[in-house]
Coordinates of C-alpha atoms in Angstrom, one line a residue:
Chain B
M356 CA 53.0 49.5 38.0
I357 CA 51.9 48.7 34.3
E358 CA 50.8 51.4 32.2
Y359 CA 48.1 50.9 29.3
V360 CA 49.6 52.1 25.9
E361 CA 47.1 51.2 23.1
S362 CA 48.7 49.1 20.6
K363 CA 46.6 48.0 17.4
E364 CA 49.9 46.6 15.5
N365 CA 49.8 43.8 18.0
I366 CA 46.5 43.1 18.0
A367 CA 47.0 42.5 14.1
R368 CA 50.5 40.8 14.9
R369 CA 48.6 38.0 17.0
I370 CA 45.6 37.6 15.2
A371 CA 47.9 37.1 12.0
R372 CA 49.0 33.7 13.8
I373 CA 45.6 32.2 14.2
F374 CA 45.3 31.3 10.7
K375 CA 46.8 28.0 8.8
T376 CA 47.7 27.8 4.7
G377 CA 44.6 27.6 3.0
D378 CA 42.4 29.2 5.2
V379 CA 39.6 31.7 4.0
V380 CA 39.7 34.8 5.5
N381 CA 37.7 37.9 5.6
L382 CA 39.0 40.9 7.3
G383 CA 36.8 43.7 8.4
I384 CA 37.4 47.6 7.7
G385 CA 40.1 49.4 10.1
L386 CA 41.7 47.5 12.6
P387 CA 41.2 43.8 11.2
T388 CA 42.4 44.8 7.8
L389 CA 46.0 45.5 9.1
V390 CA 46.0 41.7 10.2
A391 CA 47.2 41.0 6.6
N392 CA 50.5 42.5 6.9
Y393 CA 51.8 40.4 9.5
V394 CA 50.5 37.1 8.2
P395 CA 53.8 34.8 8.4
A396 CA 55.4 34.3 5.2
E397 CA 55.2 30.5 5.3
V398 CA 51.3 31.1 5.5
T399 CA 48.9 31.2 3.0
V400 CA 45.8 32.6 3.6
I401 CA 43.0 33.1 0.9
L402 CA 41.4 37.0 1.4
Q403 CA 37.3 37.0 0.8
S404 CA 36.1 40.6 0.2
E405 CA 32.1 40.7 0.6
N406 CA 31.8 43.1 -2.3
G407 CA 32.7 40.2 -4.3
L408 CA 36.0 38.6 -4.8
I409 CA 38.4 36.1 -3.3
G410 CA 42.1 36.4 -3.7
L411 CA 42.2 39.8 -2.5
G412 CA 45.7 41.4 -3.4
P413 CA 47.5 44.1 -2.0
A414 CA 46.7 47.9 -2.9
P415 CA 47.7 49.4 -6.5
E416 CA 50.7 51.1 -7.4
K417 CA 49.7 54.8 -7.5
G418 CA 48.0 55.6 -10.8
R419 CA 47.2 51.7 -11.5
E420 CA 44.0 52.0 -9.7
D421 CA 41.0 50.5 -11.3
K422 CA 37.5 52.1 -10.7
D423 CA 36.1 48.6 -10.9
L424 CA 38.0 46.9 -8.5
T425 CA 37.8 47.7 -4.8
N426 CA 37.5 46.3 -1.3
A427 CA 34.5 46.5 1.3
G428 CA 35.7 49.7 2.2
G429 CA 35.9 51.1 -1.5
M430 CA 39.4 51.6 -1.5
P431 CA 41.2 50.4 -4.8
V432 CA 42.8 47.2 -4.7
T433 CA 44.3 44.1 -6.8
L434 CA 43.5 40.8 -7.4
L435 CA 46.2 38.0 -6.8
A436 CA 46.4 35.2 -9.8
G437 CA 43.7 32.7 -9.3
G438 CA 41.3 34.8 -7.7
A439 CA 37.6 35.3 -8.8
Y440 CA 34.9 37.8 -9.1
F441 CA 31.3 37.1 -8.3
D442 CA 28.0 39.0 -7.4
S443 CA 26.8 39.7 -3.9
A444 CA 24.5 37.0 -3.7
T445 CA 27.2 34.5 -4.4
S446 CA 29.4 36.3 -1.9
F447 CA 26.9 36.2 1.0
G448 CA 26.5 32.7 0.3
I449 CA 30.0 32.0 0.2
I450 CA 30.0 33.6 4.0
R451 CA 26.8 32.2 5.1
G452 CA 27.1 28.7 3.6
G453 CA 30.3 28.3 6.4
H454 CA 32.8 28.4 3.5
V455 CA 34.9 31.5 5.2
D456 CA 37.3 29.9 8.0
C457 CA 37.5 32.9 9.7
T458 CA 36.4 36.5 9.7
V459 CA 38.2 39.2 11.8
L460 CA 35.6 42.2 12.9
G461 CA 36.2 45.5 14.9
V462 CA 34.4 45.9 18.1
L463 CA 32.4 48.6 19.9
E464 CA 31.8 46.2 22.8
V465 CA 32.2 42.3 23.1
D466 CA 30.4 40.5 26.0
Q467 CA 31.5 37.2 27.9
E468 CA 28.7 35.3 26.0
G469 CA 30.1 36.1 22.9
N470 CA 27.7 38.5 21.9
L471 CA 28.9 41.4 19.7
A472 CA 27.9 45.0 19.3
N473 CA 29.8 47.0 16.6
Y474 CA 27.2 48.7 14.2
K475 CA 25.2 51.3 15.9
I476 CA 25.3 53.7 19.0
P477 CA 21.8 54.9 18.8
G478 CA 21.0 58.6 18.2
K479 CA 24.8 58.9 17.6
M480 CA 26.3 56.9 15.3
V481 CA 24.4 54.7 12.8
P482 CA 26.6 53.5 10.1
G483 CA 24.7 50.6 9.3
M484 CA 25.7 46.9 10.1
G485 CA 26.9 46.2 6.1
G486 CA 28.0 42.9 6.0
A487 CA 28.7 42.4 9.9
M488 CA 25.9 40.9 10.7
D489 CA 26.1 38.0 8.0
L490 CA 29.8 37.4 8.6
V491 CA 29.2 36.7 12.5
A492 CA 26.3 34.4 11.7
G493 CA 28.4 32.4 8.9
S494 CA 31.8 32.3 9.6
R495 CA 33.2 29.4 11.2
V496 CA 35.5 30.9 13.7
V497 CA 34.7 34.8 14.2
V498 CA 37.8 36.9 15.9
A499 CA 36.6 40.2 17.6
A500 CA 39.9 42.7 17.1
T501 CA 39.9 45.4 19.7
T502 CA 42.0 47.5 22.1
H503 CA 41.4 46.6 25.5
L504 CA 40.5 49.7 27.1
E505 CA 38.3 52.7 25.6
K506 CA 40.1 56.2 25.4
T507 CA 38.0 57.0 28.3
G508 CA 39.8 54.0 30.3
G509 CA 36.7 52.0 30.4
S510 CA 36.6 48.3 29.5
K511 CA 35.8 47.1 25.8
L512 CA 35.1 43.5 26.9
K513 CA 31.8 43.2 28.9
R514 CA 29.6 41.5 31.2
R515 CA 26.8 42.2 29.0
C516 CA 26.5 44.2 26.1
T517 CA 24.6 47.2 26.1
L518 CA 24.8 48.6 22.6
P519 CA 22.3 47.0 20.1
L520 CA 23.8 43.5 19.1
T521 CA 25.4 42.8 15.7
A522 CA 24.7 39.0 16.6
E523 CA 24.0 36.9 19.6
H524 CA 26.9 34.3 20.7
G525 CA 28.9 34.7 17.6
V526 CA 32.2 35.7 18.9
D527 CA 34.7 32.7 19.6
I528 CA 38.1 34.5 20.0
V529 CA 38.6 38.3 21.2
V530 CA 42.5 39.2 21.0
T531 CA 43.3 43.0 22.2
D532 CA 46.5 44.4 23.1
V533 CA 47.0 42.5 26.3
G534 CA 45.9 39.4 25.5
Y535 CA 44.2 36.2 23.5
F536 CA 40.8 35.6 25.2
E537 CA 38.3 32.6 23.9
V538 CA 34.6 32.7 24.9
K539 CA 34.0 29.7 26.8
G540 CA 30.5 29.0 28.0
S541 CA 29.5 32.2 30.0
H542 CA 33.0 33.7 30.4
F543 CA 36.3 34.9 29.0
V544 CA 39.3 32.6 29.0
L545 CA 42.8 34.3 29.2
K546 CA 44.8 31.8 26.8
E547 CA 47.6 34.0 26.6
Y548 CA 48.8 37.5 28.3
F549 CA 50.9 40.1 26.2
E550 CA 54.2 41.3 27.9
P551 CA 54.5 43.7 30.0
Y552 CA 50.8 42.8 31.2
T553 CA 50.1 40.0 33.3
P554 CA 47.3 38.0 34.2
D555 CA 46.4 39.9 37.3
W556 CA 46.8 42.9 35.6
I557 CA 44.4 42.1 33.1
V558 CA 41.6 40.4 35.3
E559 CA 41.6 43.7 37.2
H560 CA 41.0 45.8 34.0
T561 CA 38.7 43.8 32.5
D562 CA 34.8 44.3 33.5
A563 CA 33.9 40.9 32.7
D564 CA 34.4 37.3 34.3
V565 CA 38.1 36.3 33.2
Q566 CA 39.0 32.6 34.1
V567 CA 42.7 32.3 33.9
P568 CA 43.6 28.7 33.2
P569 CA 46.7 27.0 34.3
D570 CA 48.2 26.9 30.6
C571 CA 47.8 30.4 30.2
K572 CA 50.9 31.7 28.5
S573 CA 52.6 34.9 27.8
W574 CA 53.1 35.8 24.3
R575 CA 55.6 38.6 22.8
A576 CA 54.8 40.3 19.6
Chain V
M448 CA 17.6 38.3 -31.6
I449 CA 15.6 41.2 -31.1
E450 CA 17.7 44.5 -30.6
K451 CA 17.1 46.6 -27.5
P452 CA 16.5 50.4 -27.6
V453 CA 19.6 52.6 -26.8
I454 CA 18.3 55.6 -24.9
S455 CA 20.1 58.3 -23.3
A456 CA 20.0 58.8 -19.9
A457 CA 17.8 61.6 -19.6
R458 CA 15.0 59.5 -21.1
A459 CA 16.0 56.5 -19.0
A460 CA 15.3 59.2 -16.2
K461 CA 12.1 59.8 -16.9
M462 CA 11.2 56.1 -17.0
V463 CA 11.5 56.4 -13.1
G464 CA 8.0 57.9 -11.9
E465 CA 6.8 59.4 -9.1
G466 CA 6.7 57.1 -6.1
A467 CA 8.6 54.0 -7.7
V468 CA 10.8 51.5 -6.0
V469 CA 14.2 51.9 -7.5
H470 CA 17.1 49.2 -7.3
V471 CA 20.4 51.0 -7.9
G472 CA 23.3 48.3 -8.5
G473 CA 26.7 49.5 -7.0
F474 CA 29.0 49.3 -3.6
L475 CA 30.1 52.6 -2.4
A476 CA 29.2 53.5 -6.1
C477 CA 31.7 51.1 -7.7
G478 CA 29.5 49.6 -10.5
S479 CA 26.4 52.1 -10.2
P480 CA 25.1 53.6 -13.3
R481 CA 26.7 57.4 -13.1
G482 CA 25.1 58.7 -16.2
V483 CA 21.3 57.8 -15.5
L484 CA 21.7 58.5 -11.7
A485 CA 23.0 62.2 -13.0
A486 CA 20.2 62.7 -15.1
L487 CA 17.6 61.6 -12.3
A488 CA 19.0 63.8 -9.8
E489 CA 18.6 66.8 -12.1
L490 CA 15.0 65.7 -13.1
G491 CA 14.4 65.4 -9.8
T492 CA 11.6 63.1 -9.2
R493 CA 10.6 62.7 -5.8
N494 CA 8.8 60.2 -3.3
L495 CA 10.8 57.2 -4.5
T496 CA 11.7 54.3 -2.5
L497 CA 15.5 53.4 -2.8
V498 CA 17.0 49.8 -2.7
C499 CA 20.7 49.8 -2.9
N500 CA 23.8 48.6 -1.0
D501 CA 24.4 51.9 0.7
T502 CA 23.8 55.5 0.3
A503 CA 27.2 56.2 -1.4
V504 CA 29.5 59.0 -0.3
L505 CA 29.0 62.4 0.2
D506 CA 32.0 64.5 1.4
E507 CA 32.0 67.6 -0.1
K508 CA 34.6 69.1 1.8
N509 CA 36.8 66.8 -0.2
G510 CA 35.0 66.8 -3.5
R511 CA 33.8 63.3 -3.4
V512 CA 30.2 62.7 -3.9
T513 CA 29.3 59.5 -5.7
G514 CA 26.7 57.0 -6.8
V515 CA 23.0 58.0 -5.0
A516 CA 24.6 60.6 -3.0
P517 CA 23.1 63.5 -4.7
L518 CA 19.7 61.7 -4.9
V519 CA 20.1 61.6 -0.9
K520 CA 20.8 65.4 -0.6
N521 CA 18.1 66.7 -3.2
R522 CA 15.8 64.5 -1.0
Q523 CA 14.1 62.2 -3.6
F524 CA 14.0 59.2 -1.8
R525 CA 10.8 58.7 1.1
K526 CA 12.6 55.6 2.1
M527 CA 15.9 54.0 1.8
I528 CA 16.3 50.2 2.0
V529 CA 20.2 49.6 2.2
S530 CA 22.8 47.7 4.6
H531 CA 25.1 51.1 5.1
I532 CA 24.9 54.9 5.5
G533 CA 28.0 55.4 7.4
T534 CA 29.9 57.1 4.4
N535 CA 26.9 59.5 3.6
P536 CA 26.3 61.8 6.8
E537 CA 23.3 63.4 5.3
S538 CA 21.6 60.2 5.5
Q539 CA 22.2 59.5 8.8
R540 CA 20.6 63.3 9.6
Q541 CA 18.1 62.5 7.6
M542 CA 17.1 59.1 9.5
N543 CA 17.8 60.7 13.0
A544 CA 15.6 63.8 12.2
G545 CA 12.7 61.4 10.9
E546 CA 12.9 63.2 7.7
T547 CA 13.3 59.7 5.6
E548 CA 12.6 56.1 6.5
V549 CA 15.8 54.3 6.6
V550 CA 15.8 50.5 6.9
L551 CA 18.7 48.8 7.6
V552 CA 19.3 45.3 6.2
P553 CA 21.9 43.1 6.6
Q554 CA 24.1 43.1 3.4
G555 CA 23.7 39.4 2.5
T556 CA 20.3 39.3 3.2
L557 CA 19.8 42.3 1.0
A558 CA 20.9 40.4 -1.5
E559 CA 18.8 37.4 -1.1
R560 CA 15.9 39.4 -0.9
V561 CA 16.4 41.0 -4.0
R562 CA 17.5 37.5 -5.4
A563 CA 14.3 35.7 -4.2
A564 CA 12.0 38.6 -5.8
G565 CA 13.7 38.0 -9.0
C566 CA 13.4 34.0 -8.8
G567 CA 9.7 34.0 -8.1
L568 CA 10.2 33.3 -4.3
G569 CA 8.6 34.9 -1.7
G570 CA 11.5 35.0 0.4
I571 CA 14.2 33.6 2.3
L572 CA 15.3 31.8 5.7
T573 CA 18.1 33.3 7.1
A574 CA 20.1 32.7 10.6
T575 CA 21.5 36.5 10.0
G576 CA 20.1 38.7 12.1
L577 CA 18.2 36.3 15.0
G578 CA 18.6 37.8 18.3
T579 CA 19.3 41.4 17.1
E580 CA 17.1 44.7 16.2
V581 CA 16.4 43.2 12.5
Q582 CA 14.7 40.1 14.2
E583 CA 11.9 42.9 15.4
G584 CA 8.6 42.2 14.1
K585 CA 9.6 39.2 12.1
Q586 CA 8.8 35.2 12.0
V587 CA 11.2 33.1 13.5
V588 CA 10.8 29.5 11.8
E589 CA 12.6 25.8 13.1
V590 CA 13.7 24.1 10.1
Q591 CA 16.2 20.9 10.3
G592 CA 17.0 21.7 14.0
R593 CA 17.7 25.3 13.1
K594 CA 16.2 28.6 13.7
F595 CA 15.8 31.3 11.1
L596 CA 14.3 34.4 10.4
V597 CA 12.2 35.0 7.4
E598 CA 12.7 37.5 5.2
E599 CA 10.4 38.7 2.5
A600 CA 11.4 39.3 -1.3
L601 CA 12.1 42.7 -2.0
P602 CA 10.8 43.4 -5.7
G603 CA 10.9 46.7 -7.5
D604 CA 9.5 48.9 -10.3
V605 CA 12.8 50.1 -11.9
A606 CA 16.5 48.6 -11.9
L607 CA 19.2 51.1 -12.9
I608 CA 22.1 49.1 -13.1
K609 CA 25.7 49.4 -14.9
A610 CA 27.5 47.0 -16.8
R611 CA 30.9 47.0 -18.5
K612 CA 29.7 45.8 -22.1
A613 CA 26.4 44.9 -23.5
D614 CA 25.7 43.3 -27.1
K615 CA 22.5 45.1 -29.1
A616 CA 20.4 42.2 -28.0
G617 CA 21.0 43.6 -24.1
N618 CA 23.5 40.8 -23.1
L619 CA 25.4 42.0 -20.1
V620 CA 28.9 41.4 -19.0
Y621 CA 30.0 43.0 -15.7
S622 CA 33.6 44.1 -14.3
K623 CA 35.2 42.7 -11.3
T624 CA 33.7 44.0 -8.5
A625 CA 31.2 46.2 -10.1
R626 CA 28.9 43.3 -10.4
N627 CA 27.9 43.5 -7.0
F628 CA 23.9 43.9 -6.9
N629 CA 23.5 44.6 -10.5
P630 CA 22.4 41.0 -12.0
L631 CA 20.4 40.5 -9.2
M632 CA 18.5 43.5 -9.5
A633 CA 18.1 43.2 -13.2
M634 CA 15.7 39.7 -12.3
A635 CA 13.8 41.9 -9.6
C636 CA 12.7 44.4 -11.2
K637 CA 9.8 45.2 -13.9
T638 CA 11.7 47.9 -16.2
V639 CA 15.2 47.1 -16.2
I640 CA 17.7 50.0 -17.8
A641 CA 21.9 48.9 -18.3
E642 CA 24.1 51.5 -18.5
V643 CA 27.2 50.1 -19.9
E644 CA 30.6 51.2 -21.3
E645 CA 30.5 49.6 -24.7
I646 CA 27.7 48.3 -26.8
V647 CA 29.0 45.3 -29.2
E648 CA 27.3 43.4 -32.3
I649 CA 25.1 40.4 -31.3
G650 CA 27.4 37.3 -31.6
E651 CA 30.4 39.1 -30.4
I652 CA 30.1 38.3 -26.5
D653 CA 30.6 34.1 -26.1
P654 CA 27.7 33.0 -24.7
D655 CA 29.7 31.3 -22.0
Q656 CA 30.7 34.4 -20.6
I657 CA 27.5 36.7 -20.3
H658 CA 26.6 37.5 -16.7
T659 CA 23.1 38.5 -17.4
P660 CA 21.1 37.0 -20.4
S661 CA 19.3 39.6 -22.7
I662 CA 15.6 38.8 -22.3
L663 CA 16.4 40.2 -18.4
V664 CA 17.3 43.9 -19.7
D665 CA 14.9 46.6 -21.4
Y666 CA 16.8 49.5 -22.2
L667 CA 20.7 50.1 -22.8
V668 CA 21.9 53.4 -21.9
K669 CA 25.7 54.1 -23.3
A670 CA 27.8 55.3 -20.9

């Protein structure tokens, strides 16, 4: 009997291993932001922030915040040597023009056709899409980061999204706290399962078509 | 070079007429013209249309009220064209109650619609929003074998922007991520008012370092 235990840390750890040195990466607010903490020391990625910078560095020490330097969540950040600032049109030109290699976004729902819903629950929560629609439409690889199950136990991976879409067919990879999935055609392909979960457990607890290929392997955080 | 009038925040606020379309620079209020916005909130001009990245932060419990948030709270906007309202619950409430029209625009599309207005373009073609609610009521065209949405230019009456530094002619230099929408809005509106932290003599800013050329700026306000 396997009991599901939410682990945002494992999601972030696995996603951090996707990048190669030189990749330009945009990390969304919330869970995706955690990914920056787990990028292996031998890999150098260049973080982009859509409010107008590349070369995002760590949070400043207390008392050293600069009112003119924030990330897309409005939090104080720093810029690494060699970084650059630009206006919003250039920033989204970088995103929409295909100059961002990988974007990592949070999820309300993601479905087996790669549709993503993450900006609106009609009548309840309508924060707005911010830069998410441009990021999904423009980035070369789109990674959806999500806990596998909702607090109520339902699957975050769906056959078909029911909430308003952020983008149609935009998602390439979904990483949850139980496995690593690729969106291929009209189903999820389980590439890795995270122990103690097993492929059988994952198929049973995913409300979507999941194919388990022969080369599906185990991964330990 | 012609020097630009340096005016008070109160006088700047009076240049925003009832019913005007106002572009406000800033990203979660980083790079918003605080002094001019405070004066406009005090003046209470109504029926405005806001074009801004977001509706800033309204968190009175924790004493955080930034950018355009006081104007939202005052119900000074008839319509808000923004990409994000998640940090200002009052803007969500007004939208859900049907009190204020809220048009949510993807952030990159918003930037390009403003840029298009400032560059004499009728609009832009973008794949952002295809297959989503953003597509509703819009033309889809195929160019070079790809589908795009037609997104119209978004001009304004008055731009309220913020820069780090100006010279007396009105050449502007922005600071870090406080740049965001400010240089785009400086090109897209009939009247451009720049709130700046420092005003220096003409010739003191290296022309290669100027982000917004003086001819786009009408008035300066010292922050």
